[in-house]
Amino acid sequence: MNTAPPEPGRRVTTLELFFDLVFVFTLTQLTVLLSADLSFATAGRVALILVVLFWMYGAYAYLTNQVPPDRPSRRLLLMLGMAAFLVCALAIPRVFDDTGVVFGLGFLGVVVVHTTLYTRSHGRDTIWYGVPNGLAALSVTGAGLVDGLAADGLWVLALVLQFVTPLFAEHGPRRSDGRPVEALREQLGALDAAHFVERHGLLLIVAFGESVIAIGIGIGDLPLTPGLVGGAFLALALAVALWWTYFVRDEEAAEAAFAATPAPARWRRAMNAYYYAFLPMLLGIAFLAAGMKKTLGHLTEHPHAGPALALAGGVALFLAGDAAFRAALGLRPVRYRLAAAPVSAAVALLGVRTSAAVELTCLVAVVVAMLATEARWASGRTPATEDAPAPA
């Protein structure tokens, strides 16, 4: 029924990276949707769409970890999944207007391809993933046929269906063939830690590219004055500081902690760290990019509340998500990032009262100060993780 597990420590393939590039286009489109209307209602809908989409991205990342795309049939199916994600991305800007059904059908294609590929590793157990994921896709498709609260309700129903899928995965097969739950968790946790961590790190670095693109879009055709170039450097410095937060401080220690986790607990740890914690990090990058697009051309002006909140809120969301990521993997310290998140959010008030340039400067200062404080704390402490991994 199951394929043999791949060799541990293998690298992410170029096809998987290509897949991630297509998925990140959905993040670009979410930024477009948010930039068109920087309101709490649109921000909530952007979060709703990302949560639904990222669930299936995580499903594909988990899938290719266990079933590498090393055969023509698998590669072709993965390319079909990419095409389905592209349909979803193209429909995002008007998904709550007139492209909701197109989005839903694209998402249904994402689920069908994933379920088909998943039979290579889990055989008949695929039903415990495929059915709730398929019902979630149908719920999203149905949302495209209605408006208002009914549409929002069907999107929420899709979220509920996705969140209960892990329960089906852990307990469903036990009821059908009598396998103990420990054996099921062992199977679910049979992940190549190096590949899994690298895959999500590459996704994050591609997502950071959205913030760099936002710098160019925000400047547009404006004359490149010293002030505007300085603002672009500030925006880049903020993106670099957030990059440093994860890739210099977290990624290597995360791989060690993940690899040290016993297989039965690794499944839940993967969910907590690389799905639930990654969501606010990705959402933060999208909000930050939207804020950059709206403010870089008006650095000396008082930004409206929407752009100011997008900038500061994006940084705060990223730091809060990264703190949750560290806590899920037992990495220390966590408290500095938890403290920096609300401080970053509060910078929005300063931005509204002063200028976008001042807000960007303060956000860079907050993140750099947090990193410097952590470096001082860690200077005499090794390793970065606890002696024993925290409970998943």
mmCIF file of C-alpha atoms in Angstrom:
data_model
loop_
_atom_site.group_PDB
_atom_site.id
_atom_site.type_symbol
_atom_site.label_atom_id
_atom_site.label_comp_id
_atom_site.label_asym_id
_atom_site.label_seq_id
_atom_site.Cartn_x
_atom_site.Cartn_y
_atom_site.Cartn_z
ATOM 1 C CA MET A 1 0.000 0.000 0.000
ATOM 2 C CA ASN A 2 2.753 2.478 0.910
ATOM 3 C CA THR A 3 5.808 3.490 -1.057
ATOM 4 C CA ALA A 4 9.222 3.200 0.574
ATOM 5 C CA PRO A 5 10.256 6.390 2.364
ATOM 6 C CA PRO A 6 12.744 8.563 0.464
ATOM 7 C CA GLU A 7 16.351 8.799 1.532
ATOM 8 C CA PRO A 8 16.680 11.200 4.501
ATOM 9 C CA GLY A 9 18.381 14.538 3.946
ATOM 10 C CA ARG A 10 17.456 14.911 0.279
ATOM 11 C CA ARG A 11 17.263 18.372 -1.248
ATOM 12 C CA VAL A 12 14.211 20.222 -2.511
ATOM 13 C CA THR A 13 13.859 19.647 -6.255
ATOM 14 C CA THR A 14 13.627 22.436 -8.813
ATOM 15 C CA LEU A 15 10.098 21.287 -9.661
ATOM 16 C CA GLU A 16 9.059 21.757 -6.034
ATOM 17 C CA LEU A 17 10.591 25.237 -6.071
ATOM 18 C CA PHE A 18 8.766 25.958 -9.345
ATOM 19 C CA PHE A 19 5.559 24.849 -7.619
ATOM 20 C CA ASP A 20 6.289 27.271 -4.762
ATOM 21 C CA LEU A 21 6.793 30.141 -7.207
ATOM 22 C CA VAL A 22 3.322 29.519 -8.608
ATOM 23 C CA PHE A 23 1.844 29.308 -5.114
ATOM 24 C CA VAL A 24 3.473 32.594 -4.079
ATOM 25 C CA PHE A 25 1.653 34.222 -6.996
ATOM 26 C CA THR A 26 -1.477 33.685 -4.884
ATOM 27 C CA LEU A 27 0.226 35.773 -2.187
ATOM 28 C CA THR A 28 0.939 38.466 -4.785
ATOM 29 C CA GLN A 29 -2.726 38.482 -5.775
ATOM 30 C CA LEU A 30 -3.797 38.720 -2.140
ATOM 31 C CA THR A 31 -1.584 41.798 -1.849
ATOM 32 C CA VAL A 32 -3.338 43.242 -4.912
ATOM 33 C CA LEU A 33 -6.729 42.576 -3.306
ATOM 34 C CA LEU A 34 -5.670 44.187 -0.041
ATOM 35 C CA SER A 35 -4.024 47.193 -1.726
ATOM 36 C CA ALA A 36 -7.249 47.964 -3.570
ATOM 37 C CA ASP A 37 -9.119 48.373 -0.277
ATOM 38 C CA LEU A 38 -7.075 48.654 2.920
ATOM 39 C CA SER A 39 -9.957 47.976 5.293
ATOM 40 C CA PHE A 40 -10.537 45.550 8.139
ATOM 41 C CA ALA A 41 -13.181 43.723 6.090
ATOM 42 C CA THR A 42 -10.801 43.141 3.186
ATOM 43 C CA ALA A 43 -7.975 42.191 5.563
ATOM 44 C CA GLY A 44 -10.247 39.567 7.116
ATOM 45 C CA ARG A 45 -11.152 38.152 3.722
ATOM 46 C CA VAL A 46 -7.500 38.083 2.670
ATOM 47 C CA ALA A 47 -6.709 36.112 5.825
ATOM 48 C CA LEU A 48 -9.600 33.744 5.087
ATOM 49 C CA ILE A 49 -8.372 33.041 1.542
ATOM 50 C CA LEU A 50 -4.766 32.510 2.652
ATOM 51 C CA VAL A 51 -5.741 30.085 5.423
ATOM 52 C CA VAL A 52 -7.731 27.982 2.949
ATOM 53 C CA LEU A 53 -5.020 28.040 0.269
ATOM 54 C CA PHE A 54 -2.097 27.443 2.610
ATOM 55 C CA TRP A 55 -3.757 24.321 3.970
ATOM 56 C CA MET A 56 -3.455 22.713 0.551
ATOM 57 C CA TYR A 57 0.054 24.094 0.005
ATOM 58 C CA GLY A 58 1.063 22.395 3.256
ATOM 59 C CA ALA A 59 -0.625 19.221 2.027
ATOM 60 C CA TYR A 60 1.512 19.290 -1.131
ATOM 61 C CA ALA A 61 4.701 20.015 0.841
ATOM 62 C CA TYR A 62 3.942 17.038 3.090
ATOM 63 C CA LEU A 63 3.078 14.915 0.072
ATOM 64 C CA THR A 64 6.280 15.565 -1.900
ATOM 65 C CA ASN A 65 8.285 14.955 1.275
ATOM 66 C CA GLN A 66 6.965 11.384 1.280
ATOM 67 C CA VAL A 67 6.367 10.917 -2.462
ATOM 68 C CA PRO A 68 9.170 12.793 -4.261
ATOM 69 C CA PRO A 69 8.431 13.913 -7.850
ATOM 70 C CA ASP A 70 11.061 11.601 -9.326
ATOM 71 C CA ARG A 71 8.911 9.954 -12.013
ATOM 72 C CA PRO A 72 7.246 11.424 -15.115
ATOM 73 C CA SER A 73 3.733 10.549 -13.895
ATOM 74 C CA ARG A 74 4.293 12.281 -10.559
ATOM 75 C CA ARG A 75 5.843 15.318 -12.220
ATOM 76 C CA LEU A 76 2.943 15.686 -14.635
ATOM 77 C CA LEU A 77 0.400 15.437 -11.826
ATOM 78 C CA LEU A 78 2.330 18.013 -9.783
ATOM 79 C CA MET A 79 2.286 20.332 -12.797
ATOM 80 C CA LEU A 80 -1.490 19.921 -12.974
ATOM 81 C CA GLY A 81 -1.613 20.956 -9.319
ATOM 82 C CA MET A 82 0.452 24.032 -10.204
ATOM 83 C CA ALA A 83 -2.000 24.892 -12.975
ATOM 84 C CA ALA A 84 -4.923 24.575 -10.552
ATOM 85 C CA PHE A 85 -3.206 26.910 -8.065
ATOM 86 C CA LEU A 86 -2.632 29.359 -10.935
ATOM 87 C CA VAL A 87 -6.384 29.373 -11.657
ATOM 88 C CA CYS A 88 -7.026 30.154 -7.983
ATOM 89 C CA ALA A 89 -4.479 32.990 -8.067
ATOM 90 C CA LEU A 90 -5.946 34.558 -11.199
ATOM 91 C CA ALA A 91 -9.412 34.563 -9.618
ATOM 92 C CA ILE A 92 -8.367 36.091 -6.275
ATOM 93 C CA PRO A 93 -8.744 39.853 -6.994
ATOM 94 C CA ARG A 94 -12.507 39.456 -7.695
ATOM 95 C CA VAL A 95 -13.149 36.235 -5.776
ATOM 96 C CA PHE A 96 -15.941 37.837 -3.721
ATOM 97 C CA ASP A 97 -17.480 39.468 -6.800
ATOM 98 C CA ASP A 98 -17.692 37.409 -9.990
ATOM 99 C CA THR A 99 -14.819 34.880 -9.999
ATOM 100 C CA GLY A 100 -15.708 32.887 -6.888
ATOM 101 C CA VAL A 101 -16.847 29.812 -8.830
ATOM 102 C CA VAL A 102 -13.686 29.873 -10.955
ATOM 103 C CA PHE A 103 -11.597 30.030 -7.779
ATOM 104 C CA GLY A 104 -13.574 27.160 -6.254
ATOM 105 C CA LEU A 105 -13.197 24.935 -9.312
ATOM 106 C CA GLY A 106 -9.475 25.653 -9.409
ATOM 107 C CA PHE A 107 -9.260 24.766 -5.741
ATOM 108 C CA LEU A 108 -11.194 21.566 -6.373
ATOM 109 C CA GLY A 109 -8.580 20.724 -9.013
ATOM 110 C CA VAL A 110 -5.844 21.312 -6.417
ATOM 111 C CA VAL A 111 -7.552 18.820 -4.088
ATOM 112 C CA VAL A 112 -8.204 16.174 -6.763
ATOM 113 C CA VAL A 113 -4.577 16.182 -7.952
ATOM 114 C CA HIS A 114 -3.304 16.014 -4.375
ATOM 115 C CA THR A 115 -5.601 13.113 -3.511
ATOM 116 C CA THR A 116 -4.557 11.246 -6.645
ATOM 117 C CA LEU A 117 -0.866 11.640 -5.813
ATOM 118 C CA TYR A 118 -1.465 10.762 -2.185
ATOM 119 C CA THR A 119 -2.714 7.299 -3.068
ATOM 120 C CA ARG A 120 0.940 6.480 -3.863
ATOM 121 C CA SER A 121 1.851 6.648 -0.164
ATOM 122 C CA HIS A 122 -1.357 6.073 1.800
ATOM 123 C CA GLY A 123 -3.525 3.917 -0.447
ATOM 124 C CA ARG A 124 -7.097 3.648 0.782
ATOM 125 C CA ASP A 125 -6.267 5.874 3.771
ATOM 126 C CA THR A 126 -6.431 8.752 1.264
ATOM 127 C CA ILE A 127 -10.178 8.884 1.904
ATOM 128 C CA TRP A 128 -9.548 10.442 5.323
ATOM 129 C CA TYR A 129 -7.810 13.392 3.632
ATOM 130 C CA GLY A 130 -9.512 13.559 0.270
ATOM 131 C CA VAL A 131 -13.140 13.625 1.407
ATOM 132 C CA PRO A 132 -12.936 16.563 3.887
ATOM 133 C CA ASN A 133 -10.605 18.471 1.547
ATOM 134 C CA GLY A 134 -13.020 17.880 -1.345
ATOM 135 C CA LEU A 135 -15.976 19.047 0.747
ATOM 136 C CA ALA A 136 -14.007 22.191 1.664
ATOM 137 C CA ALA A 137 -13.386 22.856 -2.049
ATOM 138 C CA LEU A 138 -17.084 22.394 -2.820
ATOM 139 C CA SER A 139 -17.952 24.777 0.012
ATOM 140 C CA VAL A 140 -15.652 27.434 -1.460
ATOM 141 C CA THR A 141 -17.172 26.837 -4.905
ATOM 142 C CA GLY A 142 -20.659 27.251 -3.435
ATOM 143 C CA ALA A 143 -19.558 30.546 -1.879
ATOM 144 C CA GLY A 144 -19.060 31.858 -5.402
ATOM 145 C CA LEU A 145 -22.764 31.377 -6.096
ATOM 146 C CA VAL A 146 -23.988 33.542 -3.204
ATOM 147 C CA ASP A 147 -23.174 36.921 -1.699
ATOM 148 C CA GLY A 148 -22.594 38.572 1.648
ATOM 149 C CA LEU A 149 -22.766 36.633 4.890
ATOM 150 C CA ALA A 150 -23.768 33.421 3.104
ATOM 151 C CA ALA A 151 -20.535 33.485 1.101
ATOM 152 C CA ASP A 152 -18.463 34.275 4.182
ATOM 153 C CA GLY A 153 -20.201 31.449 6.044
ATOM 154 C CA LEU A 154 -19.315 28.921 3.343
ATOM 155 C CA TRP A 155 -15.683 30.035 3.484
ATOM 156 C CA VAL A 156 -15.705 29.535 7.256
ATOM 157 C CA LEU A 157 -17.243 26.091 6.733
ATOM 158 C CA ALA A 158 -14.309 25.248 4.452
ATOM 159 C CA LEU A 159 -11.938 26.241 7.259
ATOM 160 C CA VAL A 160 -13.764 24.028 9.741
ATOM 161 C CA LEU A 161 -13.554 21.074 7.355
ATOM 162 C CA GLN A 162 -9.829 21.620 6.931
ATOM 163 C CA PHE A 163 -9.178 21.926 10.649
ATOM 164 C CA VAL A 164 -10.915 18.627 11.428
ATOM 165 C CA THR A 165 -8.993 16.756 8.721
ATOM 166 C CA PRO A 166 -6.034 15.975 11.067
ATOM 167 C CA LEU A 167 -8.488 14.307 13.457
ATOM 168 C CA PHE A 168 -9.762 12.114 10.639
ATOM 169 C CA ALA A 169 -6.151 11.352 9.663
ATOM 170 C CA GLU A 170 -5.200 10.251 13.175
ATOM 171 C CA HIS A 171 -8.334 8.352 14.154
ATOM 172 C CA GLY A 172 -10.226 7.392 11.004
ATOM 173 C CA PRO A 173 -8.073 4.454 9.840
ATOM 174 C CA ARG A 174 -8.021 3.076 13.405
ATOM 175 C CA ARG A 175 -11.769 2.649 13.253
ATOM 176 C CA SER A 176 -11.703 0.972 9.853
ATOM 177 C CA ASP A 177 -8.857 -1.541 10.274
ATOM 178 C CA GLY A 178 -8.033 -1.537 13.986
ATOM 179 C CA ARG A 179 -4.566 0.003 13.806
ATOM 180 C CA PRO A 180 -3.519 1.713 17.058
ATOM 181 C CA VAL A 181 -3.330 5.496 16.973
ATOM 182 C CA GLU A 182 0.394 5.321 17.831
ATOM 183 C CA ALA A 183 1.052 3.409 14.600
ATOM 184 C CA LEU A 184 -0.908 5.992 12.634
ATOM 185 C CA ARG A 185 1.050 8.846 14.167
ATOM 186 C CA GLU A 186 4.267 6.996 13.354
ATOM 187 C CA GLN A 187 3.171 6.824 9.727
ATOM 188 C CA LEU A 188 2.073 10.458 9.630
ATOM 189 C CA GLY A 189 5.311 11.609 11.232
ATOM 190 C CA ALA A 190 7.587 9.760 8.793
ATOM 191 C CA LEU A 191 8.963 13.029 7.434
ATOM 192 C CA ASP A 192 12.407 13.916 6.119
ATOM 193 C CA ALA A 193 13.209 16.789 8.477
ATOM 194 C CA ALA A 194 15.895 18.421 6.310
ATOM 195 C CA HIS A 195 13.688 18.444 3.217
ATOM 196 C CA PHE A 196 10.605 19.652 5.104
ATOM 197 C CA VAL A 197 12.420 22.558 6.772
ATOM 198 C CA GLU A 198 14.218 23.557 3.565
ATOM 199 C CA ARG A 199 10.969 23.475 1.568
ATOM 200 C CA HIS A 200 9.224 25.901 3.904
ATOM 201 C CA GLY A 201 12.293 28.116 4.132
ATOM 202 C CA LEU A 202 12.384 28.422 0.349
ATOM 203 C CA LEU A 203 8.686 29.302 0.346
ATOM 204 C CA LEU A 204 9.371 32.063 2.852
ATOM 205 C CA ILE A 205 12.294 33.520 0.889
ATOM 206 C CA VAL A 206 10.203 33.556 -2.309
ATOM 207 C CA ALA A 207 7.434 35.295 -0.355
ATOM 208 C CA PHE A 208 9.936 37.922 0.808
ATOM 209 C CA GLY A 209 10.453 38.692 -2.856
ATOM 210 C CA GLU A 210 6.924 40.125 -2.789
ATOM 211 C CA SER A 211 8.078 42.865 -0.408
ATOM 212 C CA VAL A 212 10.965 43.738 -2.752
ATOM 213 C CA ILE A 213 8.583 43.917 -5.728
ATOM 214 C CA ALA A 214 6.324 46.139 -3.629
ATOM 215 C CA ILE A 215 9.168 48.645 -3.274
ATOM 216 C CA GLY A 216 9.332 49.063 -7.050
ATOM 217 C CA ILE A 217 5.559 49.274 -7.420
ATOM 218 C CA GLY A 218 5.318 51.820 -4.605
ATOM 219 C CA ILE A 219 7.897 54.083 -6.239
ATOM 220 C CA GLY A 220 6.511 53.639 -9.757
ATOM 221 C CA ASP A 221 7.564 56.370 -12.180
ATOM 222 C CA LEU A 222 8.386 58.971 -9.535
ATOM 223 C CA PRO A 223 11.696 60.846 -9.864
ATOM 224 C CA LEU A 224 14.472 59.091 -7.944
ATOM 225 C CA THR A 225 15.205 61.829 -5.419
ATOM 226 C CA PRO A 226 17.586 61.204 -2.488
ATOM 227 C CA GLY A 227 14.580 61.033 -0.171
ATOM 228 C CA LEU A 228 12.819 58.425 -2.282
ATOM 229 C CA VAL A 229 15.957 56.285 -2.600
ATOM 230 C CA GLY A 230 16.425 56.555 1.160
ATOM 231 C CA GLY A 231 12.852 55.378 1.681
ATOM 232 C CA ALA A 232 13.475 52.407 -0.613
ATOM 233 C CA PHE A 233 16.551 51.513 1.434
ATOM 234 C CA LEU A 234 14.494 51.720 4.628
ATOM 235 C CA ALA A 235 11.877 49.385 3.166
ATOM 236 C CA LEU A 236 14.580 46.957 2.066
ATOM 237 C CA ALA A 237 16.243 47.178 5.482
ATOM 238 C CA LEU A 238 12.959 46.209 7.114
ATOM 239 C CA ALA A 239 12.579 43.188 4.813
ATOM 240 C CA VAL A 240 16.205 42.189 5.479
ATOM 241 C CA ALA A 241 15.705 42.471 9.249
ATOM 242 C CA LEU A 242 12.695 40.142 9.058
ATOM 243 C CA TRP A 243 14.683 37.779 6.832
ATOM 244 C CA TRP A 244 17.457 37.785 9.451
ATOM 245 C CA THR A 245 14.915 37.006 12.154
ATOM 246 C CA TYR A 246 14.036 33.656 10.588
ATOM 247 C CA PHE A 247 16.933 32.567 8.385
ATOM 248 C CA VAL A 248 19.840 33.509 10.641
ATOM 249 C CA ARG A 249 18.233 32.763 13.981
ATOM 250 C CA ASP A 250 15.681 30.004 13.371
ATOM 251 C CA GLU A 251 16.133 27.757 10.357
ATOM 252 C CA GLU A 252 19.172 25.701 11.357
ATOM 253 C CA ALA A 253 17.996 25.247 14.947
ATOM 254 C CA ALA A 254 14.518 24.386 13.682
ATOM 255 C CA GLU A 255 15.877 21.565 11.532
ATOM 256 C CA ALA A 256 17.793 20.128 14.493
ATOM 257 C CA ALA A 257 14.740 20.298 16.760
ATOM 258 C CA PHE A 258 12.476 18.812 14.117
ATOM 259 C CA ALA A 259 14.881 15.956 13.371
ATOM 260 C CA ALA A 260 15.229 15.184 17.097
ATOM 261 C CA THR A 261 11.461 14.841 17.490
ATOM 262 C CA PRO A 262 10.254 11.216 17.531
ATOM 263 C CA ALA A 263 8.159 10.333 14.471
ATOM 264 C CA PRO A 264 4.840 9.943 16.389
ATOM 265 C CA ALA A 265 5.148 13.529 17.676
ATOM 266 C CA ARG A 266 6.617 15.011 14.491
ATOM 267 C CA TRP A 267 3.243 15.137 12.722
ATOM 268 C CA ARG A 268 1.723 17.490 15.309
ATOM 269 C CA ARG A 269 4.911 19.510 15.580
ATOM 270 C CA ALA A 270 4.888 19.982 11.797
ATOM 271 C CA MET A 271 1.279 21.206 11.955
ATOM 272 C CA ASN A 272 1.973 23.623 14.805
ATOM 273 C CA ALA A 273 5.217 25.068 13.450
ATOM 274 C CA TYR A 274 4.849 24.932 9.685
ATOM 275 C CA TYR A 275 1.132 25.540 9.296
ATOM 276 C CA TYR A 276 -0.402 27.397 12.241
ATOM 277 C CA ALA A 277 2.702 29.498 12.978
ATOM 278 C CA PHE A 278 3.634 30.039 9.332
ATOM 279 C CA LEU A 279 0.219 31.487 8.508
ATOM 280 C CA PRO A 280 0.700 34.805 10.375
ATOM 281 C CA MET A 281 4.249 35.027 9.017
ATOM 282 C CA LEU A 282 3.048 34.793 5.412
ATOM 283 C CA LEU A 283 0.076 37.032 6.101
ATOM 284 C CA GLY A 284 2.424 39.558 7.686
ATOM 285 C CA ILE A 285 4.558 39.641 4.534
ATOM 286 C CA ALA A 286 1.435 40.228 2.420
ATOM 287 C CA PHE A 287 0.256 43.076 4.678
ATOM 288 C CA LEU A 288 3.743 44.600 4.752
ATOM 289 C CA ALA A 289 3.946 44.516 0.938
ATOM 290 C CA ALA A 290 0.539 46.202 0.643
ATOM 291 C CA GLY A 291 1.646 48.912 3.075
ATOM 292 C CA MET A 292 4.849 49.506 1.118
ATOM 293 C CA LYS A 293 2.944 49.873 -2.137
ATOM 294 C CA LYS A 294 0.729 52.532 -0.593
ATOM 295 C CA THR A 295 3.349 54.555 1.304
ATOM 296 C CA LEU A 296 6.659 54.594 -0.567
ATOM 297 C CA GLY A 297 5.426 57.211 -3.019
ATOM 298 C CA HIS A 298 4.284 59.436 -0.115
ATOM 299 C CA LEU A 299 7.091 59.122 2.408
ATOM 300 C CA THR A 300 6.896 62.616 3.820
ATOM 301 C CA GLU A 301 3.104 62.632 4.137
ATOM 302 C CA HIS A 302 0.890 61.503 6.982
ATOM 303 C CA PRO A 303 -0.248 58.039 5.882
ATOM 304 C CA HIS A 304 -3.890 57.104 6.253
ATOM 305 C CA ALA A 305 -4.742 54.573 8.932
ATOM 306 C CA GLY A 306 -4.983 51.700 6.431
ATOM 307 C CA PRO A 307 -1.432 51.904 4.991
ATOM 308 C CA ALA A 308 0.056 52.689 8.415
ATOM 309 C CA LEU A 309 -1.669 49.660 9.955
ATOM 310 C CA ALA A 310 -0.646 47.452 7.029
ATOM 311 C CA LEU A 311 3.025 48.341 7.514
ATOM 312 C CA ALA A 312 3.139 48.008 11.281
ATOM 313 C CA GLY A 313 0.598 45.197 11.453
ATOM 314 C CA GLY A 314 2.524 43.189 8.874
ATOM 315 C CA VAL A 315 5.690 43.340 10.984
ATOM 316 C CA ALA A 316 3.735 42.543 14.155
ATOM 317 C CA LEU A 317 2.047 39.532 12.530
ATOM 318 C CA PHE A 318 5.361 38.184 11.256
ATOM 319 C CA LEU A 319 7.007 38.499 14.680
ATOM 320 C CA ALA A 320 4.027 36.955 16.472
ATOM 321 C CA GLY A 321 4.020 34.047 14.030
ATOM 322 C CA ASP A 322 7.756 33.584 14.437
ATOM 323 C CA ALA A 323 7.380 33.561 18.216
ATOM 324 C CA ALA A 324 4.729 30.844 17.862
ATOM 325 C CA PHE A 325 7.077 28.968 15.502
ATOM 326 C CA ARG A 326 9.861 29.065 18.078
ATOM 327 C CA ALA A 327 7.558 27.961 20.862
ATOM 328 C CA ALA A 328 6.263 25.031 18.773
ATOM 329 C CA LEU A 329 9.803 23.765 18.148
ATOM 330 C CA GLY A 330 11.200 24.502 21.596
ATOM 331 C CA LEU A 331 13.595 27.214 20.385
ATOM 332 C CA ARG A 332 14.660 29.914 22.795
ATOM 333 C CA PRO A 333 14.274 32.768 23.520
ATOM 334 C CA VAL A 334 10.694 33.575 22.603
ATOM 335 C CA ARG A 335 9.897 36.508 24.876
ATOM 336 C CA TYR A 336 11.781 39.154 22.886
ATOM 337 C CA ARG A 337 9.747 38.458 19.760
ATOM 338 C CA LEU A 338 6.536 38.372 21.732
ATOM 339 C CA ALA A 339 7.420 41.782 23.174
ATOM 340 C CA ALA A 340 8.468 43.248 19.815
ATOM 341 C CA ALA A 341 5.173 42.279 18.118
ATOM 342 C CA PRO A 342 2.859 44.673 20.035
ATOM 343 C CA VAL A 343 5.529 47.384 19.994
ATOM 344 C CA SER A 344 5.639 47.106 16.191
ATOM 345 C CA ALA A 345 1.843 47.299 15.987
ATOM 346 C CA ALA A 346 1.867 50.454 18.128
ATOM 347 C CA VAL A 347 4.247 52.141 15.665
ATOM 348 C CA ALA A 348 1.215 52.562 13.365
ATOM 349 C CA LEU A 349 -0.048 55.310 15.705
ATOM 350 C CA LEU A 350 3.262 57.127 15.319
ATOM 351 C CA GLY A 351 3.091 56.773 11.556
ATOM 352 C CA VAL A 352 -0.384 58.321 11.320
ATOM 353 C CA ARG A 353 0.750 61.301 13.399
ATOM 354 C CA THR A 354 4.102 61.861 11.646
ATOM 355 C CA SER A 355 5.047 60.334 8.276
ATOM 356 C CA ALA A 356 5.615 57.044 6.511
ATOM 357 C CA ALA A 357 9.379 57.636 6.630
ATOM 358 C CA VAL A 358 9.298 57.924 10.419
ATOM 359 C CA GLU A 359 7.150 54.789 10.683
ATOM 360 C CA LEU A 360 9.537 52.764 8.504
ATOM 361 C CA THR A 361 12.544 54.013 10.506
ATOM 362 C CA CYS A 362 10.924 53.040 13.796
ATOM 363 C CA LEU A 363 9.926 49.595 12.537
ATOM 364 C CA VAL A 364 13.499 48.914 11.414
ATOM 365 C CA ALA A 365 14.731 50.103 14.814
ATOM 366 C CA VAL A 366 12.324 47.808 16.697
ATOM 367 C CA VAL A 367 13.343 44.676 14.787
ATOM 368 C CA VAL A 368 17.068 45.475 14.899
ATOM 369 C CA ALA A 369 16.874 46.182 18.641
ATOM 370 C CA MET A 370 15.084 42.861 19.161
ATOM 371 C CA LEU A 371 17.772 40.994 17.213
ATOM 372 C CA ALA A 372 20.568 42.755 19.104
ATOM 373 C CA THR A 373 18.973 41.918 22.453
ATOM 374 C CA GLU A 374 18.593 38.273 21.443
ATOM 375 C CA ALA A 375 22.214 38.151 20.278
ATOM 376 C CA ARG A 376 23.372 39.466 23.646
ATOM 377 C CA TRP A 377 21.204 36.887 25.443
ATOM 378 C CA ALA A 378 22.497 34.032 23.287
ATOM 379 C CA SER A 379 26.169 35.044 23.300
ATOM 380 C CA GLY A 380 26.999 32.748 26.210
ATOM 381 C CA ARG A 381 24.329 30.116 25.638
ATOM 382 C CA THR A 382 24.561 27.121 23.274
ATOM 383 C CA PRO A 383 22.840 25.303 21.791
ATOM 384 C CA ALA A 384 19.918 27.490 20.776
ATOM 385 C CA THR A 385 17.411 24.737 21.475
ATOM 386 C CA GLU A 386 16.556 23.146 24.770
ATOM 387 C CA ASP A 387 18.268 19.890 25.760
ATOM 388 C CA ALA A 388 15.023 18.031 25.081
ATOM 389 C CA PRO A 389 12.414 19.140 22.534
ATOM 390 C CA ALA A 390 9.327 20.759 23.962
ATOM 391 C CA PRO A 391 6.115 18.735 23.712
ATOM 392 C CA ALA A 392 4.548 18.961 20.294
#
